[in-house]
PDB file of C-alpha atoms in Angstrom:
ATOM      1  CA  UNK J   1    -139.125 -65.140 -47.406  1.00  0.00           C
ATOM      2  CA  UNK J   2    -140.263 -69.343 -47.488  1.00  0.00           C
ATOM      3  CA  UNK J   3    -144.053 -69.212 -47.584  1.00  0.00           C
ATOM      4  CA  UNK J   4    -145.316 -71.653 -44.273  1.00  0.00           C
ATOM      5  CA  UNK J   5    -147.450 -73.498 -47.913  1.00  0.00           C
ATOM      6  CA  UNK J   6    -147.542 -72.806 -51.618  1.00  0.00           C
ATOM      7  CA  UNK J   7    -150.115 -74.366 -54.199  1.00  0.00           C
ATOM      8  CA  UNK J   8    -150.327 -74.129 -57.821  1.00  0.00           C
ATOM      9  CA  UNK J   9    -152.912 -75.207 -60.240  1.00  0.00           C
ATOM     10  CA  UNK J  10    -152.922 -75.130 -64.073  1.00  0.00           C
ATOM     11  CA  UNK J  11    -155.561 -72.839 -66.323  1.00  0.00           C
ATOM     12  CA  UNK J  12    -156.145 -73.536 -69.412  1.00  0.00           C
ATOM     13  CA  UNK J  13    -156.249 -70.098 -70.820  1.00  0.00           C
ATOM     14  CA  UNK J  14    -152.896 -68.029 -71.587  1.00  0.00           C
ATOM     15  CA  UNK J  15    -152.020 -65.787 -69.113  1.00  0.00           C
ATOM     16  CA  UNK J  16    -152.878 -62.564 -71.505  1.00  0.00           C
ATOM     17  CA  UNK J  17    -155.893 -63.873 -71.385  1.00  0.00           C
ATOM     18  CA  UNK J  18    -156.304 -63.665 -67.747  1.00  0.00           C
ATOM     19  CA  UNK J  19    -153.685 -60.982 -66.433  1.00  0.00           C
ATOM     20  CA  UNK J  20    -156.705 -58.291 -67.532  1.00  0.00           C
ATOM     21  CA  UNK J  21    -159.267 -60.256 -65.341  1.00  0.00           C
ATOM     22  CA  UNK J  22    -157.434 -60.419 -62.788  1.00  0.00           C
ATOM     23  CA  UNK J  23    -154.717 -58.136 -61.761  1.00  0.00           C
ATOM     24  CA  UNK J  24    -157.544 -55.250 -61.888  1.00  0.00           C
ATOM     25  CA  UNK J  25    -159.272 -53.754 -59.547  1.00  0.00           C
ATOM     26  CA  UNK J  26    -160.920 -50.103 -58.877  1.00  0.00           C
ATOM     27  CA  UNK J  27    -161.850 -48.257 -56.074  1.00  0.00           C
ATOM     28  CA  UNK J  28    -165.944 -48.556 -54.891  1.00  0.00           C
ATOM     29  CA  UNK J  29    -167.733 -51.260 -54.090  1.00  0.00           C
ATOM     30  CA  UNK J  30    -166.836 -55.067 -54.178  1.00  0.00           C
ATOM     31  CA  UNK J  31    -168.588 -56.668 -57.531  1.00  0.00           C
ATOM     32  CA  UNK J  32    -167.309 -58.566 -60.375  1.00  0.00           C
ATOM     33  CA  UNK J  33    -166.254 -55.480 -62.774  1.00  0.00           C
ATOM     34  CA  UNK J  34    -164.269 -53.146 -59.952  1.00  0.00           C
ATOM     35  CA  UNK J  35    -162.573 -56.243 -58.040  1.00  0.00           C
ATOM     36  CA  UNK J  36    -162.623 -59.550 -59.699  1.00  0.00           C
ATOM     37  CA  UNK J  37    -161.230 -61.692 -57.442  1.00  0.00           C
ATOM     38  CA  UNK J  38    -162.495 -60.465 -54.574  1.00  0.00           C
ATOM     39  CA  UNK J  39    -166.254 -60.702 -55.639  1.00  0.00           C
ATOM     40  CA  UNK J  40    -166.307 -64.569 -56.289  1.00  0.00           C
ATOM     41  CA  UNK J  41    -167.009 -65.014 -52.634  1.00  0.00           C
ATOM     42  CA  UNK J  42    -170.917 -63.863 -51.332  1.00  0.00           C
ATOM     43  CA  UNK J  43    -169.265 -63.735 -47.637  1.00  0.00           C
ATOM     44  CA  UNK J  44    -167.877 -60.560 -49.863  1.00  0.00           C
ATOM     45  CA  UNK J  45    -170.713 -58.624 -50.209  1.00  0.00           C
ATOM     46  CA  UNK J  46    -170.898 -54.963 -48.920  1.00  0.00           C
ATOM     47  CA  UNK J  47    -166.800 -54.726 -48.533  1.00  0.00           C
ATOM     48  CA  UNK J  48    -165.152 -51.207 -49.834  1.00  0.00           C
ATOM     49  CA  UNK J  49    -161.973 -50.524 -52.213  1.00  0.00           C
ATOM     50  CA  UNK J  50    -160.231 -47.606 -52.097  1.00  0.00           C
ATOM     51  CA  UNK J  51    -156.971 -46.474 -53.105  1.00  0.00           C
ATOM     52  CA  UNK J  52    -155.245 -47.381 -56.315  1.00  0.00           C
ATOM     53  CA  UNK J  53    -153.716 -48.413 -59.424  1.00  0.00           C
ATOM     54  CA  UNK J  54    -151.375 -50.260 -57.657  1.00  0.00           C
ATOM     55  CA  UNK J  55    -152.198 -50.305 -54.104  1.00  0.00           C
ATOM     56  CA  UNK J  56    -155.373 -50.915 -51.934  1.00  0.00           C
ATOM     57  CA  UNK J  57    -157.592 -50.608 -48.532  1.00  0.00           C
ATOM     58  CA  UNK J  58    -160.422 -53.245 -48.343  1.00  0.00           C
ATOM     59  CA  UNK J  59    -163.366 -52.315 -45.963  1.00  0.00           C
ATOM     60  CA  UNK J  60    -166.290 -54.133 -44.626  1.00  0.00           C
ATOM     61  CA  UNK J  61    -168.573 -52.342 -41.923  1.00  0.00           C
ATOM     62  CA  UNK J  62    -165.836 -49.536 -41.443  1.00  0.00           C
ATOM     63  CA  UNK J  63    -163.143 -51.629 -40.125  1.00  0.00           C
ATOM     64  CA  UNK J  64    -159.910 -52.151 -42.619  1.00  0.00           C
ATOM     65  CA  UNK J  65    -159.511 -55.364 -43.646  1.00  0.00           C
ATOM     66  CA  UNK J  66    -156.970 -55.965 -45.527  1.00  0.00           C
ATOM     67  CA  UNK J  67    -153.861 -54.150 -47.979  1.00  0.00           C
ATOM     68  CA  UNK J  68    -153.979 -54.936 -51.495  1.00  0.00           C
ATOM     69  CA  UNK J  69    -151.154 -54.716 -53.923  1.00  0.00           C
ATOM     70  CA  UNK J  70    -150.636 -55.600 -57.693  1.00  0.00           C
ATOM     71  CA  UNK J  71    -147.512 -56.015 -59.295  1.00  0.00           C
ATOM     72  CA  UNK J  72    -148.151 -55.734 -62.948  1.00  0.00           C
ATOM     73  CA  UNK J  73    -143.966 -56.663 -63.977  1.00  0.00           C
ATOM     74  CA  UNK J  74    -144.162 -59.718 -62.185  1.00  0.00           C
ATOM     75  CA  UNK J  75    -148.253 -60.297 -62.592  1.00  0.00           C
ATOM     76  CA  UNK J  76    -148.682 -60.806 -58.558  1.00  0.00           C
ATOM     77  CA  UNK J  77    -151.433 -59.819 -56.427  1.00  0.00           C
ATOM     78  CA  UNK J  78    -150.766 -59.600 -53.237  1.00  0.00           C
ATOM     79  CA  UNK J  79    -153.119 -59.611 -49.943  1.00  0.00           C
ATOM     80  CA  UNK J  80    -152.107 -58.699 -46.575  1.00  0.00           C
ATOM     81  CA  UNK J  81    -153.574 -58.503 -43.147  1.00  0.00           C
ATOM     82  CA  UNK J  82    -152.589 -56.607 -40.037  1.00  0.00           C
ATOM     83  CA  UNK J  83    -150.390 -59.270 -38.524  1.00  0.00           C
ATOM     84  CA  UNK J  84    -149.002 -62.200 -39.783  1.00  0.00           C
ATOM     85  CA  UNK J  85    -150.957 -62.866 -43.155  1.00  0.00           C
ATOM     86  CA  UNK J  86    -149.623 -62.301 -46.536  1.00  0.00           C
ATOM     87  CA  UNK J  87    -150.670 -63.956 -49.621  1.00  0.00           C
ATOM     88  CA  UNK J  88    -149.897 -64.120 -53.221  1.00  0.00           C
ATOM     89  CA  UNK J  89    -151.470 -65.411 -55.807  1.00  0.00           C
ATOM     90  CA  UNK J  90    -148.610 -65.064 -59.127  1.00  0.00           C
ATOM     91  CA  UNK J  91    -149.421 -65.855 -62.721  1.00  0.00           C
ATOM     92  CA  UNK J  92    -146.617 -67.239 -64.584  1.00  0.00           C
ATOM     93  CA  UNK J  93    -147.318 -68.440 -68.919  1.00  0.00           C
ATOM     94  CA  UNK J  94    -147.373 -72.058 -69.466  1.00  0.00           C
ATOM     95  CA  UNK J  95    -148.304 -72.428 -72.777  1.00  0.00           C
ATOM     96  CA  UNK J  96    -150.837 -72.353 -73.840  1.00  0.00           C
ATOM     97  CA  UNK J  97    -152.520 -71.508 -70.350  1.00  0.00           C
ATOM     98  CA  UNK J  98    -151.129 -70.348 -67.401  1.00  0.00           C
ATOM     99  CA  UNK J  99    -149.571 -71.744 -63.862  1.00  0.00           C
ATOM    100  CA  UNK J 100    -151.155 -69.819 -60.722  1.00  0.00           C
ATOM    101  CA  UNK J 101    -149.273 -70.163 -57.483  1.00  0.00           C
ATOM    102  CA  UNK J 102    -150.684 -69.239 -54.429  1.00  0.00           C
ATOM    103  CA  UNK J 103    -148.292 -68.924 -50.888  1.00  0.00           C
ATOM    104  CA  UNK J 104    -149.194 -67.538 -47.709  1.00  0.00           C
ATOM    105  CA  UNK J 105    -146.033 -66.143 -45.835  1.00  0.00           C
ATOM    106  CA  UNK J 106    -145.839 -65.638 -42.124  1.00  0.00           C
ATOM    107  CA  UNK J 107    -145.436 -61.381 -42.576  1.00  0.00           C
ATOM    108  CA  UNK J 108    -145.600 -60.914 -38.434  1.00  0.00           C
ATOM    109  CA  UNK J 109    -143.126 -58.554 -37.219  1.00  0.00           C
ATOM    110  CA  UNK J 110    -143.389 -59.871 -34.086  1.00  0.00           C
ATOM    111  CA  UNK J 111    -144.968 -62.738 -32.079  1.00  0.00           C
ATOM    112  CA  UNK J 112    -144.207 -64.441 -34.765  1.00  0.00           C
ATOM    113  CA  UNK J 113    -143.908 -67.323 -32.906  1.00  0.00           C
ATOM    114  CA  UNK J 114    -147.613 -67.202 -31.914  1.00  0.00           C
ATOM    115  CA  UNK J 115    -148.564 -67.305 -35.624  1.00  0.00           C
ATOM    116  CA  UNK J 116    -148.917 -71.492 -35.583  1.00  0.00           C
ATOM    117  CA  UNK J 117    -150.530 -70.720 -32.003  1.00  0.00           C
ATOM    118  CA  UNK J 118    -153.205 -68.998 -32.674  1.00  0.00           C
ATOM    119  CA  UNK J 119    -153.424 -70.254 -36.088  1.00  0.00           C
ATOM    120  CA  UNK J 120    -154.502 -73.551 -34.369  1.00  0.00           C
ATOM    121  CA  UNK J 121    -150.703 -75.121 -35.497  1.00  0.00           C
ATOM    122  CA  UNK J 122    -152.485 -75.207 -39.144  1.00  0.00           C
ATOM    123  CA  UNK J 123    -154.041 -77.855 -38.643  1.00  0.00           C
ATOM    124  CA  UNK J 124    -156.601 -78.208 -41.951  1.00  0.00           C
ATOM    125  CA  UNK J 125    -154.599 -75.368 -43.614  1.00  0.00           C
ATOM    126  CA  UNK J 126    -152.588 -76.850 -46.043  1.00  0.00           C
ATOM    127  CA  UNK J 127    -156.102 -78.204 -47.263  1.00  0.00           C
ATOM    128  CA  UNK J 128    -157.479 -75.311 -47.043  1.00  0.00           C
ATOM    129  CA  UNK J 129    -154.894 -73.544 -49.207  1.00  0.00           C
ATOM    130  CA  UNK J 130    -155.209 -76.549 -51.652  1.00  0.00           C
ATOM    131  CA  UNK J 131    -158.787 -76.043 -51.854  1.00  0.00           C
ATOM    132  CA  UNK J 132    -158.504 -72.027 -52.306  1.00  0.00           C
ATOM    133  CA  UNK J 133    -155.753 -72.078 -55.381  1.00  0.00           C
ATOM    134  CA  UNK J 134    -158.135 -74.982 -56.948  1.00  0.00           C
ATOM    135  CA  UNK J 135    -161.165 -72.338 -56.403  1.00  0.00           C
ATOM    136  CA  UNK J 136    -159.239 -69.506 -57.512  1.00  0.00           C
ATOM    137  CA  UNK J 137    -158.319 -71.549 -60.828  1.00  0.00           C
ATOM    138  CA  UNK J 138    -161.844 -72.864 -61.201  1.00  0.00           C
ATOM    139  CA  UNK J 139    -162.804 -69.475 -61.927  1.00  0.00           C
ATOM    140  CA  UNK J 140    -161.099 -68.534 -64.284  1.00  0.00           C
ATOM    141  CA  UNK J 141    -161.159 -72.081 -67.009  1.00  0.00           C
TER     142      UNK J 141
END
């Protein structure tokens, strides 16, 4: 499947240092220790995680927000909403550091045509994707 948007950034740390940090997730409240990737955003206060070790459900205020799947074979973490959104962060060795690539996919099983309409034709979205991957890389630099 071809991504709608993609961006990448270089992190000057070896992939072996990053994999345990980024591909780690535990059930319970979202904290830097239990869900390091999700814990970096203050809007995620009160989020909780269930499931594991490779597939998780994320909740806030009793509402299911997204699924998170971790593929340790490909060093990828995927975040998927309920209708169209799937974001994937992939780590690739680029010695002496690591390349982080973020891809956004439209995974809508129906109404795929409505996704651009529902998202205001993605105006500003490429910049948001770029900022997201830059912020992600900076967090682990």
